[in-house]
Amino acid sequence: MAPSSTSTASRRDLFRVLLAGSIVLLVVHTLGRFYYTPLLPYLVDDGVLDSRQAAALATWNYLGYLMGAMLAIRWHRVDHIRVLLPVSLAVHVITTLLQTQIEAVPAQDVVRWLNGVANGAVFVQAPALILEWLVLRNRASLSGLVYLGVGFGLLLSSGMVTLTADWLSGAARWWPALVLSVPLAWWGWRQLHALEMPVHDPAQADRSAARRGQSPLFDRASIPLFLSYAGAGLGYILPMTFLPLLAKMQLDPGAWLVDGSWLIVALATIPSAYVWNHLGARIGDRLALRINFVVQLVGVLAAVIWPGPVGIVLCGSLIGGTFLGAVLLTQRIARALHPHQGPRLSAAMVALYAFAQMAGPWLVKQWLDFGGTLESAFWIGVGALVWGLLFACLVPAPKR
């Protein structure tokens, strides 16, 4: 039997599609969400925010991320994605423009929330669309490479914030993120819009619904994975939100690690998608995920056991080198457990991850309000990663 037109793809097509997915994730996740992390110490110095307001602002962004992922659960078909994905990219650009203009904290909360909605929708739909495209071409093992853009984006965001630190201030510090977002979002969407993907007719949708009924999202196989993923989301988000601010509090003024901590995270993140994608294919995704949790746990523990340069460097490098691995490995395991769920399952996983991330800054704010310190708040992340590791060990092998 001759292969169908969707069963193969040239290396050029694979590169173009993975690059487009990487770029749209770079736009919304690093120029949208994580640009805020290296920017945070400067916004505090500029008097735009204090530590509690910064934690609350992050919580609003993560709440939006959760809601964006939930939108993707509702509108998960290919024809839905073709509408919601470009709208979400446009919302990212508009809200980034607004961030260059406003400094009032309540207005910032609203804008960061909207930016999070766009981020959540794109972070679910772009990888899910690409994964389905790869599955049709028998290349699903490459799916983790779409997250390479996040690693390069972290390095890019670190450099942009540092290079413009002396000649921008306040809300104007968001301008570099806006200038870069516009052309990248436009190019990335053009490539993804051109993907050849089947659009299911109503009869196919009914059959898919029947399959979903036979294979529910939550069962004995998937519940441990969902609980593990919640621990991953809460565990990594504290250093990924507050590490530069923690460095600023622990180190002498002008120490290179205040900016350099985020640079370390970025450099460690760049190869991580490839490393964990390859390791999962080599030793199995479940075992690779357990190893990933152990490394993350050591990273967050380092920040609380060895405060100062050693803890900052270890935390930044180990968390930067693992968090994307947890995402891509969990997504692949989930799809192997329920192969007929597709983008809907991916959206449910990201929604849970987003809820856990939203809880992180909120818990930090409550801890600070009760008189705790930012350093001691990192124990929340330690506990979450222990939780995640325990449940990762309970995830069963997918049925053939």
Coordinates of N, CA and C in Angstrom, one line a residue, residues 4-141:
S4 N 0.0 7.5 2.4 CA -0.8 8.6 2.1 C 0.0 9.9 2.1
S5 N -0.6 11.0 1.6 CA 0.1 12.2 1.5 C 0.5 12.8 2.8
T6 N -0.2 12.3 3.9 CA 0.1 12.9 5.2 C 1.1 12.0 6.0
S7 N 1.5 10.9 5.5 CA 2.3 10.0 6.3 C 3.8 10.3 6.3
T8 N 4.3 11.2 5.5 CA 5.7 11.6 5.4 C 5.8 13.1 5.4
A9 N 7.0 13.6 5.7 CA 7.3 15.0 5.7 C 8.8 15.1 5.4
S10 N 9.1 16.1 4.6 CA 10.5 16.3 4.3 C 11.2 17.0 5.5
R11 N 12.5 16.9 5.6 CA 13.2 17.6 6.7 C 13.0 19.1 6.7
R12 N 12.9 19.6 5.5 CA 12.6 21.1 5.4 C 11.3 21.4 6.0
D13 N 10.2 20.6 5.7 CA 8.9 20.8 6.3 C 8.9 20.7 7.8
L14 N 9.6 19.6 8.3 CA 9.7 19.4 9.7 C 10.4 20.6 10.4
F15 N 11.5 21.1 9.8 CA 12.2 22.2 10.4 C 11.3 23.4 10.4
R16 N 10.6 23.7 9.3 CA 9.8 24.9 9.3 C 8.7 24.9 10.3
V17 N 8.0 23.7 10.4 CA 6.9 23.6 11.4 C 7.4 23.8 12.8
L18 N 8.5 23.0 13.1 CA 9.0 23.1 14.5 C 9.5 24.5 14.8
L19 N 10.1 25.2 13.8 CA 10.6 26.5 14.0 C 9.5 27.5 14.3
A20 N 8.4 27.3 13.5 CA 7.2 28.2 13.7 C 6.6 28.0 15.1
G21 N 6.5 26.8 15.5 CA 6.0 26.5 16.8 C 6.9 27.1 17.9
S22 N 8.2 26.9 17.7 CA 9.1 27.5 18.7 C 9.0 29.0 18.8
I23 N 8.8 29.6 17.7 CA 8.8 31.1 17.6 C 7.5 31.6 18.3
V24 N 6.3 31.0 18.0 CA 5.1 31.5 18.7 C 5.2 31.3 20.2
L25 N 5.8 30.2 20.6 CA 6.0 30.0 22.1 C 7.0 31.0 22.7
L26 N 8.0 31.3 21.9 CA 9.0 32.3 22.3 C 8.2 33.7 22.5
V27 N 7.3 34.0 21.6 CA 6.6 35.3 21.7 C 5.8 35.3 22.9
V28 N 4.9 34.4 23.1 CA 3.9 34.5 24.2 C 4.5 34.1 25.5
H29 N 5.4 33.1 25.6 CA 5.8 32.6 26.9 C 7.0 33.3 27.4
T30 N 7.9 33.8 26.5 CA 9.1 34.5 27.1 C 9.0 36.0 26.9
L31 N 8.5 36.5 25.8 CA 8.3 37.9 25.6 C 7.0 38.4 26.3
G32 N 6.1 37.4 26.7 CA 4.9 37.7 27.4 C 5.1 37.5 28.9
R33 N 5.2 36.2 29.2 CA 5.3 35.8 30.7 C 6.6 36.1 31.3
F34 N 7.7 35.4 30.8 CA 8.9 35.4 31.5 C 9.8 36.6 31.3
Y35 N 9.4 37.5 30.4 CA 10.1 38.8 30.3 C 10.0 39.5 31.6
Y36 N 8.9 39.3 32.3 CA 8.5 39.9 33.6 C 9.6 39.6 34.7
T37 N 10.1 38.3 34.6 CA 11.0 37.9 35.7 C 12.3 38.7 35.8
P38 N 13.1 38.8 34.7 CA 14.3 39.7 34.8 C 13.9 41.2 34.9
L39 N 12.8 41.5 34.5 CA 12.3 42.9 34.6 C 11.9 43.3 36.0
L40 N 11.5 42.4 36.8 CA 11.0 42.6 38.1 C 11.9 43.5 39.0
P41 N 13.1 43.1 39.2 CA 14.0 44.0 40.1 C 14.0 45.4 39.6
Y42 N 14.0 45.7 38.3 CA 14.1 47.0 37.8 C 12.7 47.7 38.1
L43 N 11.6 47.0 37.9 CA 10.3 47.7 38.2 C 10.2 48.0 39.7
V44 N 10.8 47.2 40.5 CA 10.8 47.5 42.0 C 11.7 48.7 42.3
D45 N 12.8 48.8 41.7 CA 13.7 49.9 41.8 C 13.1 51.2 41.3
D46 N 12.4 51.1 40.2 CA 11.7 52.3 39.6 C 10.5 52.7 40.4
G47 N 10.1 52.0 41.4 CA 9.0 52.4 42.2 C 7.6 52.0 41.6
V48 N 7.6 51.2 40.5 CA 6.4 50.8 39.9 C 5.7 49.8 40.7
L49 N 6.4 48.9 41.4 CA 5.8 47.8 42.2 C 6.6 47.6 43.5
D50 N 6.0 47.0 44.5 CA 6.8 46.5 45.6 C 6.7 44.9 45.5
S51 N 7.3 44.2 46.5 CA 7.3 42.8 46.4 C 5.9 42.1 46.4
R52 N 5.0 42.6 47.3 CA 3.7 42.1 47.4 C 2.9 42.3 46.1
Q53 N 3.0 43.5 45.6 CA 2.3 43.9 44.3 C 2.9 43.0 43.1
A54 N 4.2 42.8 43.2 CA 4.8 41.9 42.1 C 4.2 40.5 42.2
A55 N 4.1 40.0 43.4 CA 3.5 38.6 43.5 C 2.1 38.6 43.0
A56 N 1.3 39.6 43.4 CA -0.1 39.7 43.0 C -0.2 39.8 41.5
L57 N 0.7 40.6 40.9 CA 0.7 40.8 39.4 C 1.0 39.5 38.7
A58 N 1.9 38.7 39.2 CA 2.2 37.4 38.6 C 1.0 36.5 38.8
T59 N 0.3 36.6 39.9 CA -0.9 35.7 40.1 C -1.9 36.0 39.0
W60 N -2.2 37.3 38.8 CA -3.1 37.7 37.7 C -2.7 37.1 36.4
N61 N -1.5 37.2 36.1 CA -1.0 36.6 34.8 C -1.2 35.1 34.7
Y62 N -1.0 34.4 35.8 CA -1.1 33.0 35.8 C -2.6 32.6 35.8
L63 N -3.5 33.4 36.4 CA -4.9 33.2 36.3 C -5.4 33.3 34.9
G64 N -4.9 34.3 34.2 CA -5.2 34.4 32.8 C -4.7 33.2 32.0
Y65 N -3.5 32.7 32.3 CA -3.0 31.5 31.7 C -3.9 30.3 31.9
L66 N -4.4 30.2 33.1 CA -5.3 29.1 33.4 C -6.6 29.2 32.5
M67 N -7.1 30.4 32.4 CA -8.3 30.6 31.7 C -8.1 30.4 30.2
G68 N -6.9 30.8 29.7 CA -6.6 30.6 28.3 C -6.6 29.1 28.0
A69 N -6.0 28.3 28.9 CA -5.9 26.8 28.7 C -7.3 26.2 28.8
M70 N -8.2 26.8 29.6 CA -9.5 26.2 29.7 C -10.3 26.6 28.4
L71 N -10.0 27.7 27.8 CA -10.6 28.0 26.5 C -10.2 27.0 25.5
A72 N -9.0 26.6 25.6 CA -8.4 25.6 24.6 C -9.1 24.2 24.8
I73 N -9.5 23.9 26.0 CA -10.2 22.7 26.3 C -11.6 22.7 25.5
R74 N -12.2 23.9 25.6 CA -13.6 24.0 25.0 C -13.4 24.0 23.5
W75 N -12.5 24.8 22.9 CA -12.3 24.9 21.5 C -11.0 24.2 21.1
H76 N -11.0 22.9 20.9 CA -9.8 22.1 20.8 C -9.6 21.5 19.4
R77 N -10.7 21.6 18.5 CA -10.5 21.0 17.2 C -9.7 21.9 16.3
V78 N -9.2 21.3 15.2 CA -8.3 22.0 14.3 C -8.9 23.3 13.8
D79 N -10.2 23.3 13.4 CA -10.9 24.5 12.9 C -11.0 25.5 14.0
H80 N -11.1 25.1 15.3 CA -11.2 26.1 16.4 C -9.8 26.7 16.5
I81 N -8.7 25.9 16.4 CA -7.4 26.4 16.6 C -7.0 27.4 15.6
R82 N -7.5 27.2 14.4 CA -7.2 28.2 13.3 C -7.8 29.5 13.5
V83 N -8.8 29.6 14.4 CA -9.4 30.9 14.7 C -8.8 31.5 16.0
L84 N -8.7 30.6 17.0 CA -8.3 31.1 18.4 C -6.8 31.5 18.4
L85 N -6.0 30.7 17.7 CA -4.6 30.9 17.8 C -4.2 32.3 17.3
P86 N -4.6 32.8 16.1 CA -4.2 34.1 15.6 C -4.8 35.2 16.5
V87 N -6.0 35.0 17.0 CA -6.6 36.0 17.9 C -5.8 36.1 19.2
S88 N -5.3 35.0 19.7 CA -4.5 35.0 20.9 C -3.2 35.7 20.7
L89 N -2.6 35.5 19.6 CA -1.3 36.2 19.2 C -1.6 37.7 19.1
A90 N -2.7 38.1 18.5 CA -3.0 39.5 18.4 C -3.2 40.1 19.8
V91 N -3.9 39.4 20.7 CA -4.1 39.9 22.1 C -2.8 40.1 22.8
H92 N -1.8 39.1 22.6 CA -0.5 39.3 23.2 C 0.1 40.6 22.7
V93 N 0.1 40.9 21.5 CA 0.7 42.1 20.9 C 0.1 43.4 21.5
I94 N -1.3 43.4 21.5 CA -2.0 44.5 22.0 C -1.7 44.8 23.5
T95 N -1.7 43.7 24.3 CA -1.5 43.9 25.8 C 0.0 44.3 26.0
T96 N 0.9 43.8 25.2 CA 2.3 44.2 25.4 C 2.4 45.7 25.1
L97 N 1.7 46.2 24.1 CA 1.7 47.6 23.8 C 1.2 48.4 25.0
L98 N 0.1 47.9 25.6 CA -0.5 48.6 26.7 C 0.4 48.6 27.9
Q99 N 1.2 47.5 28.1 CA 2.2 47.5 29.2 C 3.3 48.6 29.0
T100 N 3.5 49.1 27.8 CA 4.5 50.1 27.7 C 4.0 51.5 28.1
Q101 N 2.6 51.5 28.4 CA 2.0 52.8 28.6 C 1.5 53.0 30.0
I102 N 1.3 52.0 30.7 CA 0.6 52.1 32.0 C 1.5 51.7 33.2
E103 N 1.3 52.4 34.3 CA 2.0 52.0 35.5 C 1.1 51.9 36.7
A104 N -0.1 52.3 36.6 CA -1.1 52.1 37.7 C -1.3 50.6 37.9
V105 N -1.1 50.2 39.2 CA -1.1 48.7 39.5 C -2.4 48.1 39.1
P106 N -3.6 48.6 39.4 CA -4.8 47.9 39.0 C -4.9 47.7 37.5
A107 N -4.5 48.7 36.7 CA -4.5 48.6 35.3 C -3.5 47.5 34.8
Q108 N -2.4 47.5 35.5 CA -1.4 46.4 35.2 C -2.0 45.0 35.4
D109 N -2.7 44.9 36.5 CA -3.3 43.6 36.8 C -4.2 43.1 35.7
V110 N -5.0 44.0 35.2 CA -6.0 43.6 34.1 C -5.2 43.3 32.8
V111 N -4.2 44.1 32.5 CA -3.5 43.8 31.3 C -2.7 42.5 31.4
R112 N -2.0 42.3 32.5 CA -1.3 41.0 32.7 C -2.2 39.8 32.7
W113 N -3.4 40.0 33.2 CA -4.4 38.9 33.1 C -4.7 38.6 31.7
L114 N -5.0 39.6 30.9 CA -5.3 39.4 29.5 C -4.2 38.7 28.7
N115 N -3.0 39.2 29.0 CA -1.8 38.6 28.4 C -1.6 37.2 28.8
G116 N -2.0 36.8 30.0 CA -1.9 35.4 30.4 C -2.9 34.6 29.7
V117 N -4.1 35.1 29.4 CA -5.2 34.4 28.6 C -4.6 34.0 27.3
A118 N -4.0 35.0 26.6 CA -3.4 34.7 25.3 C -2.3 33.7 25.4
N119 N -1.5 33.8 26.4 CA -0.3 32.9 26.6 C -0.9 31.5 26.7
G120 N -1.9 31.3 27.6 CA -2.4 30.0 27.9 C -3.0 29.3 26.6
A121 N -3.7 30.1 25.9 CA -4.3 29.5 24.7 C -3.3 29.1 23.6
V122 N -2.3 29.9 23.4 CA -1.2 29.6 22.4 C -0.4 28.5 22.9
F123 N 0.0 28.5 24.2 CA 0.9 27.4 24.7 C 0.2 26.1 24.6
V124 N -1.1 26.0 24.7 CA -1.8 24.7 24.5 C -1.9 24.4 23.0
Q125 N -2.4 25.4 22.2 CA -2.9 25.0 20.9 C -1.8 24.9 19.9
A126 N -0.7 25.7 20.0 CA 0.4 25.6 19.0 C 1.1 24.2 19.1
P127 N 1.6 23.8 20.3 CA 2.2 22.4 20.4 C 1.2 21.3 20.1
A128 N -0.1 21.5 20.5 CA -1.1 20.4 20.2 C -1.3 20.3 18.7
L129 N -1.4 21.4 18.0 CA -1.6 21.3 16.6 C -0.4 20.7 15.9
I130 N 0.8 21.0 16.3 CA 2.0 20.5 15.7 C 2.2 19.0 16.1
L131 N 1.8 18.6 17.3 CA 1.9 17.2 17.7 C 1.0 16.4 16.8
E132 N -0.3 16.8 16.6 CA -1.2 16.1 15.7 C -0.6 16.0 14.3
W133 N 0.0 17.1 13.8 CA 0.6 17.1 12.5 C 1.7 16.1 12.4
L134 N 2.5 16.0 13.5 CA 3.6 15.1 13.5 C 3.2 13.6 13.6
V135 N 2.1 13.4 14.4 CA 1.6 12.0 14.5 C 1.1 11.5 13.1
L136 N 0.5 12.4 12.4 CA 0.0 12.0 11.0 C 1.2 11.6 10.1
R137 N 2.3 12.0 10.5 CA 3.5 11.8 9.6 C 4.5 10.8 10.4
N138 N 4.0 10.2 11.4 CA 4.8 9.2 12.2 C 6.1 9.8 12.7
R139 N 6.1 11.1 13.2 CA 7.3 11.7 13.7 C 7.0 12.3 15.1
A140 N 6.1 11.7 15.9 CA 5.7 12.3 17.2 C 6.9 12.4 18.1
S141 N 7.9 11.6 17.9 CA 9.1 11.7 18.8 C 9.8 13.0 18.8

